[in-house]
Coordinates of C-alpha atoms in Angstrom, one line a residue:
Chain A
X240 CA -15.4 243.4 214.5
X241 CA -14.7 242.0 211.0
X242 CA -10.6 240.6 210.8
X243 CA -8.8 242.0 208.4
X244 CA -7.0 239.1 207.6
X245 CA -9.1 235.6 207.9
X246 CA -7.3 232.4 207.3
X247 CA -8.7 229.0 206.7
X248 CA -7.7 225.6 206.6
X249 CA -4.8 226.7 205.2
X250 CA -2.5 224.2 204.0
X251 CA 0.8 223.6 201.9
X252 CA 1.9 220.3 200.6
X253 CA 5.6 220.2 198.6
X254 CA 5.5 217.0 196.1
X255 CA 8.6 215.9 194.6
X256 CA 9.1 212.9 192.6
X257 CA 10.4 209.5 194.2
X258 CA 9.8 211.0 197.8
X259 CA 6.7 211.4 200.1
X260 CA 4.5 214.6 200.1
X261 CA 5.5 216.9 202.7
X262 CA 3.3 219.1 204.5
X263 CA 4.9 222.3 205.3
X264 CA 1.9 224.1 206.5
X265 CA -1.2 221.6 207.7
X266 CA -4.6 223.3 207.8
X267 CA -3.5 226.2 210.3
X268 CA -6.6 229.0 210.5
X269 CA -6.2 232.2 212.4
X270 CA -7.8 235.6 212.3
X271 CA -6.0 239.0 212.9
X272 CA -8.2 242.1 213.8
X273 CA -7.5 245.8 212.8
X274 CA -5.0 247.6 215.3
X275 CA -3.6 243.7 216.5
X276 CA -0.5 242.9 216.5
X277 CA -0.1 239.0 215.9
X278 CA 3.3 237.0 216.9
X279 CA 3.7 234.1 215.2
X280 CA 6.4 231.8 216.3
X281 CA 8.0 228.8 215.7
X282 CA 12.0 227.0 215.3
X283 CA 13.0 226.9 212.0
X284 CA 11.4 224.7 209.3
X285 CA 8.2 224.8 211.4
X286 CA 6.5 226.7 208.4
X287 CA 6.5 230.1 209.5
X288 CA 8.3 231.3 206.0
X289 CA 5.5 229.4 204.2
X290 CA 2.4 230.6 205.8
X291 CA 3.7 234.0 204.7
X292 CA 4.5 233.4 201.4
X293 CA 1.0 231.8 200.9
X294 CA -0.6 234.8 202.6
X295 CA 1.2 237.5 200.1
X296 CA 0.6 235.1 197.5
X297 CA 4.2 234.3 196.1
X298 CA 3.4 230.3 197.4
X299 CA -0.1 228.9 195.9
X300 CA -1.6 227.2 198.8
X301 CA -2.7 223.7 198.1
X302 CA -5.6 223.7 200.3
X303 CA -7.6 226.7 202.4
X304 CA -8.4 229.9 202.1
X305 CA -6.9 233.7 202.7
X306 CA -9.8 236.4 202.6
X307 CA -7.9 239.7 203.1
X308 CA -10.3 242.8 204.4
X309 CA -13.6 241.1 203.2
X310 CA -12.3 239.9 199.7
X311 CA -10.9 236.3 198.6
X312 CA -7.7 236.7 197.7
X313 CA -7.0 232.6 197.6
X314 CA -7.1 232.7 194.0
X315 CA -6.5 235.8 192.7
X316 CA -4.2 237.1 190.0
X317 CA -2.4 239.9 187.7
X318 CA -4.4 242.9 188.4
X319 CA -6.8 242.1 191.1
X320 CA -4.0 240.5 193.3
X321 CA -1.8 243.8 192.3
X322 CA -4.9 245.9 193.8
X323 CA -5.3 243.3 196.9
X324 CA -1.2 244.1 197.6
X325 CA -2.5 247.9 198.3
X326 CA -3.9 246.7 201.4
X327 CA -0.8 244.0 202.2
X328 CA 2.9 245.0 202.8
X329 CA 6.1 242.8 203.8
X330 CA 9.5 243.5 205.3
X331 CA 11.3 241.5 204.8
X332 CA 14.4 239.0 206.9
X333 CA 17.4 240.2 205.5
X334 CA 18.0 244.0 205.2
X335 CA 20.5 244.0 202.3
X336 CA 19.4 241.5 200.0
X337 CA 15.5 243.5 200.2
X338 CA 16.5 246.4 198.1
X339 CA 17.4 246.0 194.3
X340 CA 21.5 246.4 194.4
X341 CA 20.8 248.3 190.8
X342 CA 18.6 250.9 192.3
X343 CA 18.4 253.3 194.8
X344 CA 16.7 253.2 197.9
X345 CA 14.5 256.0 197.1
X346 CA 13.2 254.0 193.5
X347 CA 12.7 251.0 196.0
X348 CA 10.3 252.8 198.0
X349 CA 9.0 254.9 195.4
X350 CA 8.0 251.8 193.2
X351 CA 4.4 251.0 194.5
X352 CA 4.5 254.8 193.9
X353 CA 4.7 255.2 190.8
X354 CA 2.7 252.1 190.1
X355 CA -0.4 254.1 191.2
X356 CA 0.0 256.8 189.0
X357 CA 1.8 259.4 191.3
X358 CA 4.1 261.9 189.5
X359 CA 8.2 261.8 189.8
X360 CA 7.8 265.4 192.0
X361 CA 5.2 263.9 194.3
X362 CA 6.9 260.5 194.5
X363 CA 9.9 262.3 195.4
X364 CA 8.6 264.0 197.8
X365 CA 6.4 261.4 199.7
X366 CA 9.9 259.2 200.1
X367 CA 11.4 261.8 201.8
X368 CA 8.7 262.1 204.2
X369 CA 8.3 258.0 204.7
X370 CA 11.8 257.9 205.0
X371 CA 11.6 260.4 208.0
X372 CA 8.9 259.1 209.4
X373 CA 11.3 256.3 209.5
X374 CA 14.2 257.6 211.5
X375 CA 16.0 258.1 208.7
X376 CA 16.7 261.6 206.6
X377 CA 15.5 262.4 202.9
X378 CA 19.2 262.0 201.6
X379 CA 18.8 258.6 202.0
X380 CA 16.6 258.1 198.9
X381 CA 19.5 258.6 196.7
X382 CA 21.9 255.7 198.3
X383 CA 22.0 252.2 197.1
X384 CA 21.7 249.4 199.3
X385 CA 25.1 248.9 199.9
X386 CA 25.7 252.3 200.9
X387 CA 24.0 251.7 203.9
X388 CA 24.0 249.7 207.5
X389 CA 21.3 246.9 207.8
X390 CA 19.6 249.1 210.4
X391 CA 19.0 251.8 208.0
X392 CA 17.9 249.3 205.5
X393 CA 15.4 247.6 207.5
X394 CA 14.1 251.5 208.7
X395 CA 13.7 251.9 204.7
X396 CA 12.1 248.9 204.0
X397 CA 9.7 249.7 206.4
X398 CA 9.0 253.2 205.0
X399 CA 8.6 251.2 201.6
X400 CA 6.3 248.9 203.2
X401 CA 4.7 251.9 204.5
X402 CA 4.1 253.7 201.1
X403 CA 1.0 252.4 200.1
X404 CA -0.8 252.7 203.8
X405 CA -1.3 249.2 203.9
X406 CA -3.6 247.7 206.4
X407 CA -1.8 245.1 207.0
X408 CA 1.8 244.6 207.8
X409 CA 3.7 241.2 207.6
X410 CA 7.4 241.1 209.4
X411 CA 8.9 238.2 208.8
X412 CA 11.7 238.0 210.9
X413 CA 11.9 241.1 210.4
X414 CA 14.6 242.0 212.9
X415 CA 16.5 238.6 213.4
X416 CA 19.3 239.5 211.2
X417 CA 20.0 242.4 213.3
X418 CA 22.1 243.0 216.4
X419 CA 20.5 243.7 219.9
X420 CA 20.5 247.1 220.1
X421 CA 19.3 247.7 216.3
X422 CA 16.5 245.2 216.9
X423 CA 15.8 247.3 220.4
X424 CA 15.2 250.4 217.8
X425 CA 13.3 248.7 214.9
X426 CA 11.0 247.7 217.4
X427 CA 10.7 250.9 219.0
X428 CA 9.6 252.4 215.3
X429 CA 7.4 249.4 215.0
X430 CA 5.9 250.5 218.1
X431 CA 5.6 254.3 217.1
X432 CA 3.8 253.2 214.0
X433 CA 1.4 250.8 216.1
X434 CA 0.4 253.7 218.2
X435 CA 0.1 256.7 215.8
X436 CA -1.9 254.5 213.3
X437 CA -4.2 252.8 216.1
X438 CA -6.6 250.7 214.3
X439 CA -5.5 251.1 210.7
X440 CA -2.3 249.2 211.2
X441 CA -2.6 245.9 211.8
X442 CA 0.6 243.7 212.2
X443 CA 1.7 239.6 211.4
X444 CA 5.4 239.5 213.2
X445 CA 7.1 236.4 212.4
X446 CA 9.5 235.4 215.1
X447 CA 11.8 232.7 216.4
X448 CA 12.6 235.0 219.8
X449 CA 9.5 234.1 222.4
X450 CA 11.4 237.0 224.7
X451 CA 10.4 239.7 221.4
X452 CA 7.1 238.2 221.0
X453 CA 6.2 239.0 224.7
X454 CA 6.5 242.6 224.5
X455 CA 5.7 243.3 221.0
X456 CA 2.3 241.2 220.4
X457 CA -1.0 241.3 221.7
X458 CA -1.5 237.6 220.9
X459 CA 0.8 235.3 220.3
X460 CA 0.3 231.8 217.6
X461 CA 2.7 229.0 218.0
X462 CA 4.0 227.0 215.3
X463 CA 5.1 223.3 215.4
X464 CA 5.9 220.6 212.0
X465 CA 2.9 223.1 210.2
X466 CA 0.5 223.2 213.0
X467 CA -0.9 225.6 215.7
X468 CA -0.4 223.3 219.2
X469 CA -1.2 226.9 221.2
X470 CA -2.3 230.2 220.9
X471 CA -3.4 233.0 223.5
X472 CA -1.9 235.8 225.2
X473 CA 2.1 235.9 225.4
X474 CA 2.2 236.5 229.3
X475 CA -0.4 233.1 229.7
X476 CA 1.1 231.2 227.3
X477 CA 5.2 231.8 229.1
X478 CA 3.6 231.1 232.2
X479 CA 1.6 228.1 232.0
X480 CA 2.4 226.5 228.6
X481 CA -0.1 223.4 227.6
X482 CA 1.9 221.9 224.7
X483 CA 5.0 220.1 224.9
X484 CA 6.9 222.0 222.4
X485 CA 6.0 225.2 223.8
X486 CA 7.1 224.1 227.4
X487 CA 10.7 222.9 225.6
X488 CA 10.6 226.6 223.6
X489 CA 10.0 228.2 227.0
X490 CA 12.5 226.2 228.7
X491 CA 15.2 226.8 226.6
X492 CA 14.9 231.0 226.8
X493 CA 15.0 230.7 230.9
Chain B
X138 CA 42.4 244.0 205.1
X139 CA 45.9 244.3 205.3
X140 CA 48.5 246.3 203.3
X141 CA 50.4 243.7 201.1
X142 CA 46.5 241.9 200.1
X143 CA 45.0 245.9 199.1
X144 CA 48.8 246.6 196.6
X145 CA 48.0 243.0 195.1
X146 CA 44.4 244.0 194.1
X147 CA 45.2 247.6 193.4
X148 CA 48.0 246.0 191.0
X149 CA 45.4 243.2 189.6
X150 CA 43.2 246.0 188.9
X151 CA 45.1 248.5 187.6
X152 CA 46.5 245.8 184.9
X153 CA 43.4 244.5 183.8
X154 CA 41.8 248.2 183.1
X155 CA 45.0 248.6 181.1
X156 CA 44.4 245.4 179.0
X157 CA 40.9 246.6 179.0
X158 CA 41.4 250.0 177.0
X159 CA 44.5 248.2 174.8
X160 CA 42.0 245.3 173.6
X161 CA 38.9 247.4 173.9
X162 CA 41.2 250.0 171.6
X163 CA 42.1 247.2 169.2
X164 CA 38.5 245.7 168.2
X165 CA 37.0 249.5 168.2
X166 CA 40.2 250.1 165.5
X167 CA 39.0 246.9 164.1
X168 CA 35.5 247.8 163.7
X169 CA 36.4 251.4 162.1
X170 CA 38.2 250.1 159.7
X171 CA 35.7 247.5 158.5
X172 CA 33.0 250.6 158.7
X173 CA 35.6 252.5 156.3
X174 CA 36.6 249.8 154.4
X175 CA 35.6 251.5 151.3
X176 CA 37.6 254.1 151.9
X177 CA 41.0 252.6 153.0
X178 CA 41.6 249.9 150.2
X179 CA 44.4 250.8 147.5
X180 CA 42.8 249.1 144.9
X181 CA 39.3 248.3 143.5
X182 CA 38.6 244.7 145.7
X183 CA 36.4 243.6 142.7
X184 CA 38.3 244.6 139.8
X185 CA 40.3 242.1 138.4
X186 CA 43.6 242.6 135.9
X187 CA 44.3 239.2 134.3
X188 CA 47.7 241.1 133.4
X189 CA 48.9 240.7 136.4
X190 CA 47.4 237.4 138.3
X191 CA 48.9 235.3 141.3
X192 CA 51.7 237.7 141.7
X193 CA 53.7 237.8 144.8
X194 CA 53.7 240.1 147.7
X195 CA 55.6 243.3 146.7
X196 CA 55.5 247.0 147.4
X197 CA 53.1 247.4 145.3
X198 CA 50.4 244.5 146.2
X199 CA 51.1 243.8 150.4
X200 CA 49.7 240.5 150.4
X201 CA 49.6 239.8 146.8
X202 CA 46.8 239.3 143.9
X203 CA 44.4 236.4 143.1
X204 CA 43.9 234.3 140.2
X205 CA 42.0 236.8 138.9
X206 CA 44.7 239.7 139.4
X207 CA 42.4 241.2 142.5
X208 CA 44.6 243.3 144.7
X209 CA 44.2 240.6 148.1
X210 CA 44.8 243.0 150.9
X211 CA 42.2 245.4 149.5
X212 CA 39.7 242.0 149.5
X213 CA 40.7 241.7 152.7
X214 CA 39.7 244.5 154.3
X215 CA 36.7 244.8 152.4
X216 CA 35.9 241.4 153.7
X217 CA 36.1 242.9 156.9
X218 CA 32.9 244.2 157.2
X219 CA 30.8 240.7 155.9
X220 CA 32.8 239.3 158.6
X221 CA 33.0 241.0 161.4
X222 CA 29.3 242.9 160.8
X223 CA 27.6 239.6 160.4
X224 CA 29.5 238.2 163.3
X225 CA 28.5 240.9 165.9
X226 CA 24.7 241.1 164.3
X227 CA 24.7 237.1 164.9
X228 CA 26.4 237.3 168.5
X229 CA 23.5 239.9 169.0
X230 CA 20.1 237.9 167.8
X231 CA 21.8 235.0 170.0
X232 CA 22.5 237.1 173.0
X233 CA 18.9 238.6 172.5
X234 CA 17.2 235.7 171.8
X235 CA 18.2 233.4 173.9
X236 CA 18.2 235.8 177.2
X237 CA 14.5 236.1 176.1
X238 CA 14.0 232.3 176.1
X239 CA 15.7 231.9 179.1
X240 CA 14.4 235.0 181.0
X241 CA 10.5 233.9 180.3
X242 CA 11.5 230.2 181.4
X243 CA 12.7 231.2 184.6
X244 CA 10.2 233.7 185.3
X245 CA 7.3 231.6 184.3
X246 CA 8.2 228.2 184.9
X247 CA 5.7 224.8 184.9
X248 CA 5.1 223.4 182.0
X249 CA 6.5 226.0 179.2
X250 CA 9.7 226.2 181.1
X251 CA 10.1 222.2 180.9
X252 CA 9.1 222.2 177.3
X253 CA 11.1 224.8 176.1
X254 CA 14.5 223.3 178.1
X255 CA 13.6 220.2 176.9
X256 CA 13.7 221.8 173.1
X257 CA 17.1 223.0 174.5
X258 CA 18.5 220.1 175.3
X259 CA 18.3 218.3 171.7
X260 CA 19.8 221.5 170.6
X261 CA 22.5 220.9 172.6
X262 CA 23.0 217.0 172.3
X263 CA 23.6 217.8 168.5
X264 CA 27.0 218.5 166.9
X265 CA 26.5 222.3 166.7
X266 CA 28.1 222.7 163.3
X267 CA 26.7 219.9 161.9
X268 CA 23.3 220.2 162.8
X269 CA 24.1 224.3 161.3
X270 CA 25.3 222.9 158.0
X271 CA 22.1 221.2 158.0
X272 CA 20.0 223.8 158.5
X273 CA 21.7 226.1 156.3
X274 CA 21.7 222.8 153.6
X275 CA 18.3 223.1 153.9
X276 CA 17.8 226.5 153.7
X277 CA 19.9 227.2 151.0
X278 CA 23.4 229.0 150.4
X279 CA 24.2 232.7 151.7
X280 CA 25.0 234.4 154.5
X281 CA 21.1 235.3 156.0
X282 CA 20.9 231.3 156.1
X283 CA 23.9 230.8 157.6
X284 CA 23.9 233.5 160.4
X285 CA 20.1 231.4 160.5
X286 CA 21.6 228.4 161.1
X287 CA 24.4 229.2 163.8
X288 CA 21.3 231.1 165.8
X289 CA 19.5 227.8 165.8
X290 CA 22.0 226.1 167.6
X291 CA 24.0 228.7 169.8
X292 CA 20.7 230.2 171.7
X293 CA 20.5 227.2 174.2
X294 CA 23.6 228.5 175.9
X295 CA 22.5 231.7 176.5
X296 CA 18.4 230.5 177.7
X297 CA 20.4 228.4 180.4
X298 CA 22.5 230.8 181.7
X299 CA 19.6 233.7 181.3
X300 CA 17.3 230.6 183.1
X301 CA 19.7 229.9 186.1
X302 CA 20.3 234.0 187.2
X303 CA 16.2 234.2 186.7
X304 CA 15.4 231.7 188.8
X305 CA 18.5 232.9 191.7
X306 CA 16.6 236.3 191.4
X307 CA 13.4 235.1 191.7
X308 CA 14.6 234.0 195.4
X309 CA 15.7 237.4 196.1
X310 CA 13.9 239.4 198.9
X311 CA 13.6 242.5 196.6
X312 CA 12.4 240.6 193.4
X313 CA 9.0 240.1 195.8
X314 CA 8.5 243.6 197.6
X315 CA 8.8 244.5 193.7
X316 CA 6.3 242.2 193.2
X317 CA 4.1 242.9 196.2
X318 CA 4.5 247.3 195.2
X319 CA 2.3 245.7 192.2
X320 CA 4.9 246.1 189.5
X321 CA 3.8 244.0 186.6
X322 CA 5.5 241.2 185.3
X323 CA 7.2 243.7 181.9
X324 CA 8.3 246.3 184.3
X325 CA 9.8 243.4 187.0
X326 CA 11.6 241.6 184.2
X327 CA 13.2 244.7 182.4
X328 CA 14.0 247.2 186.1
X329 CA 14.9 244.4 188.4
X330 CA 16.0 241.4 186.6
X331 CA 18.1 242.1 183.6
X332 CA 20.5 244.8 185.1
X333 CA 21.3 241.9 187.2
X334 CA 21.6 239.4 185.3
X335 CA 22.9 240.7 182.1
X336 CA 26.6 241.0 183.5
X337 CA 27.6 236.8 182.7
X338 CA 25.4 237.0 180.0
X339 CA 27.4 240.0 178.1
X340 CA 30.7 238.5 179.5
X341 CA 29.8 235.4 177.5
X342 CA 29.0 236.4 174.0
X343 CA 32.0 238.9 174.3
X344 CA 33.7 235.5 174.9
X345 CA 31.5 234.3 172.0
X346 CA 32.4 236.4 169.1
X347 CA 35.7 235.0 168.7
X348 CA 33.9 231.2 168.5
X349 CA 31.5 232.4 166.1
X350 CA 33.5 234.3 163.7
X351 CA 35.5 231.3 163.2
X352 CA 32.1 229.4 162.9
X353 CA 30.8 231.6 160.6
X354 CA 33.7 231.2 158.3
X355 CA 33.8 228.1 158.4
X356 CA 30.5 227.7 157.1
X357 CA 31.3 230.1 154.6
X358 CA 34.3 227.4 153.6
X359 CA 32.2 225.0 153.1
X360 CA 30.4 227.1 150.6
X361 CA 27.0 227.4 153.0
X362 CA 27.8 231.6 154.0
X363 CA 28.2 234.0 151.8
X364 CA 28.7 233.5 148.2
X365 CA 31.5 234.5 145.6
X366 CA 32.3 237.5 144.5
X367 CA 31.9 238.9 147.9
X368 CA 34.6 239.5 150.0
X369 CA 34.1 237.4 152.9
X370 CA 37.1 235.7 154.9
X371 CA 35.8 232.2 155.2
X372 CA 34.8 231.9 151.8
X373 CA 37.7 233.7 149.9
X374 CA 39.7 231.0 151.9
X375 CA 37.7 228.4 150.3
X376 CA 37.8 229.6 146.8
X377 CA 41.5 229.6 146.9
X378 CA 42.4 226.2 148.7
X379 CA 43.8 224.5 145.9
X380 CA 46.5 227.2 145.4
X381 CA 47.5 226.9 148.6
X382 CA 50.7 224.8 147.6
X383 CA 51.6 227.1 145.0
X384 CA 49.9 230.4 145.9
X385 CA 49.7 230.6 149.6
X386 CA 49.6 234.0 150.2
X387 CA 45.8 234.0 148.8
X388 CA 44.4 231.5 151.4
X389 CA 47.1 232.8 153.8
X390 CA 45.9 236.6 154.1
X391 CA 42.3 236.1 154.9
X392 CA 43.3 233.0 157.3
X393 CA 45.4 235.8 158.8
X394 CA 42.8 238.3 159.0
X395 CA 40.2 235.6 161.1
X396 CA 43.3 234.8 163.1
X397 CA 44.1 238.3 164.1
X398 CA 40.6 239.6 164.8
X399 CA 39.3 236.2 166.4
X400 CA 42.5 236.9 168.8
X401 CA 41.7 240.4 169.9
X402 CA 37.9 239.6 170.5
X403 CA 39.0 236.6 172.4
X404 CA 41.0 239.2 174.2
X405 CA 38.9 241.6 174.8
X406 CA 35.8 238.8 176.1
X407 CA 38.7 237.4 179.0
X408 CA 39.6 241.1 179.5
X409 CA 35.8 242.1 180.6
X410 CA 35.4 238.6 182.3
X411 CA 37.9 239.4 184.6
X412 CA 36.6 243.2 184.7
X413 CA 33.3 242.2 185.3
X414 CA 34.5 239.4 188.4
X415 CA 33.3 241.7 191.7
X416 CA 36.7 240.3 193.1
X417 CA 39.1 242.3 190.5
X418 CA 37.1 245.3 191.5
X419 CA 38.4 247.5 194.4
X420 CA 35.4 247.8 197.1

């Protein structure tokens, strides 16, 4: 089965003048396959934020490359990368800083929308229905961002994420800001999603919380100072960890 | 929040929406008249009656005549409108100009960005009005050159600040799902990143108009803005210096006039400062 994401020797190295190079993110490679759902997971400043950013292309890697369902996107720009973003969609850590405070939710999800040509009606009326689909009701599209709870906002930034029937669906952190019984429901319509959409939905979950990762992800990365010191199936890894960070990441849940 | 805190603010508020419509009142009276200008002066501003020169302030002539017998308070407000029109169209190019500068430094960044601050910089390690009586040296006499020449060093203010918010939105979370709904950069820059950003930037050239209205005159003083006969505050003060001991009320009424509306503009730019600060604001 081809991956729809393939990642190579990626690597990230910040250079700032009159200190040494740091390397955020050093020659990590996975591959994610349509209908997975991959955990990746690591304490904080172990990369995690930069390996995304690299992948949706806001971060330039230094070194590696990203092919995206077949096509290079490493170097890609303006219009092709804009096309490649079709197939790509992020939510995003915090809920209320992902809208635009100046426009309604409903122009947020709208946006990629409109930026393939659909009409206002049809827009209009394809927001209501992600925002449903959602959990949440079409009203919604008319409230600005601080109108609403950070559940709701994450449940709309999925539905914007959702717009453009992406085949791939980054979450970084995606419910860490939120408290336990929101996170309990975001991941419920995570799960919905995973199961209506089967193989056409592929998902990159970003996570600090190895207790999340176990029942959300088929496979589970983990990431320590840039690198991948394990991989393999959440249950194997939580019972019999090989690397010493992992055992001290384990440790520390129990 | 408790009760005492929420009467404070409601208070706070309340007063500066009043100061608000009494300033925002006073420059819009301000810029009516100098539209009308024509209209509202007793006498002819440019016809002069050598009958009747350097008289007094009576009934008849509020602030006096000239040495040329020109009725003053009618070349006052006609003087109005060079004043305060090239003073708001300057405040403008600068506010436009340099938002634009700092906008595409911030949004673009590497090497242009360092360039183009660096460019700012030795704008800004110059004596502004210097370096403007310079350029307008250079360029010649008149009003165009000197509205020119205050441009050329007042944008760098207005890149850096338009530079900073740019690069804090950049950070935000929705400034890249914007990005990742393919939104190109135009339509990024002008939906997502000036609304927000344009609030300090406004505040500040309100704040601004006062400054340069008085800079404007004073390059006008110095005989580098607009040129005799017209009516213009800076320069009718500069014509007339040398009667100040014996004829003050000619320098005096146009000093009066940059005095009054420099005041009221100040006024108005705190007034929206503290308008525009989210913490005035109920929420």
């Amino acid at each position: 089965m081809e991956p729809i994401l393939k990642v190579e020797n990626l690597t990230r190295v910040f250079t700032r003048k009159g200190q040494p190079d740091f390397t955020a993110v050093d020659h990590i490679g996975f591959e994610l396959y349509p209908g997975e759902c991959l955990g990746l997971i690591g304490e904080s400043g172990s990369g995690k934020t930069t390996v995304v950013n690299m992948i949706t292309r806001l971060l330039d890697a230094t070194e590696g490359s990203i092919v995206l369902d077949g096509e290079d996107i490493t170097q890609m720009s303006g219009k092709e990368l804009r096309r490649a973003y079709r197939k790509m969609q992020m939510v995003f850590q915090t809920p209320t800083d992902s809208f635009d405070p100046r426009c309604t939710l409903g122009d947020g999800i709208g946006e990629s929308l409109r930026n393939l040509g659909m009409s206002r009606a049809e827009t209009k009326q394809e927001v209501a229905r992600l925002l449903t689909e959602c959990g949440l009701t079409p009203e919604f599209a008319d409230r600005y961002p601080h109108q609403v709870s950070g559940g709701q906002c994450q449940r709309a930034s999925i539905a914007r994420a959702l717009a453009v029937k992406p085949k791939l669906l980054i979450c970084d952190e995606a419910t860490s800001s939120l408290d336990v019984t929101i996170q309990k429901e975001i991941i419920a319509l995570l799960n919905e999603l995973r199961w209506q959409r089967g193989a056409k939905l592929s998902i990159l979950f970003i996570c600090h919380d190895i207790a999340l990762v176990q029942q959300f992800c088929n496979r589970v990365l983990v990431l320590y100072k840039g690198r991948i010191v394990e991989q393999g199936v959440p249950d194997e890894i939580i019972r019999n960890p090989k690397d010493a960070y992992t055992k001290r990441l384990i440790e520390s849940v129990l | 929040m408790n009760e005492p805190t929420v009467r404070i603010q409601k208070i706070r508020k309340d007063t500066v929406k009043t100061r608000l419509i009494v300033f925002g009142a006073l420059a819009l009276l301000l810029l009516v008249c100098s539209i009308f200008s024509e209209h509202l002066t007793p006498y002819d501003p440019y016809l002069q009656d050598l009958t009747n020169v350097k008289a007094p302030p009576s009934a008849e002539h509020l602030f006096g005549t000239d040495r040329y017998g020109r009725d003053m308070l009618s070349r006052v407000i006609v003087g109005s409108r060079t004043s305060i029109y090239s003073t708001l169209l300057l405040v403008g190019i600068v506010t436009a100009l340099g938002t634009m500068i700092g906008v595409f430094c911030g949004w673009h960044g590497k090497w242009i960005d360092t360039v183009l601050m660096r460019i700012s910089d030795m704008f800004l390690a110059f004596p502004g009005l210097v370096f403007a009586m310079a350029v307008a040296g250079v360029l010649g006499g008149g009003l165009q050159n000197a509205i020119i020449a205050l441009v050329a060093i007042s944008w760098p203010k207005y890149a850096r600040i338009a530079r900073s918010q740019t690069l804090a939105q950049k950070e935000t979370s929705y400034l890249k799902a914007a990005r990742l709904s393919g939104s190109g950069t135009w339509k990024i820059i002008f939906k997502h990143i000036l609304p927000n950003i344009i609030g300090p930037i406004l505040v500040t050239s309100m704040l601004d108009i006062g400054t340069m209205m008085m800079e404007l005159a004073g390059l006008s003083f110095l005989g580098l803005g607009a040129k005799p006969p017209t009516a213009e505050w800076g320069s009718m003060m500069s014509d007339t210096r040398s009667l100040l001991s014996t004829v003050p009320w000619v320098t005096l009424a146009p000093g009066f006039a940059i005095f009054v509306s420099v005041m009221i503009f100040n006024l108005l730019g705190d007034t929206i400062r503290d308008y525009a600060d989210p913490k005035s604001r109920g929420r």
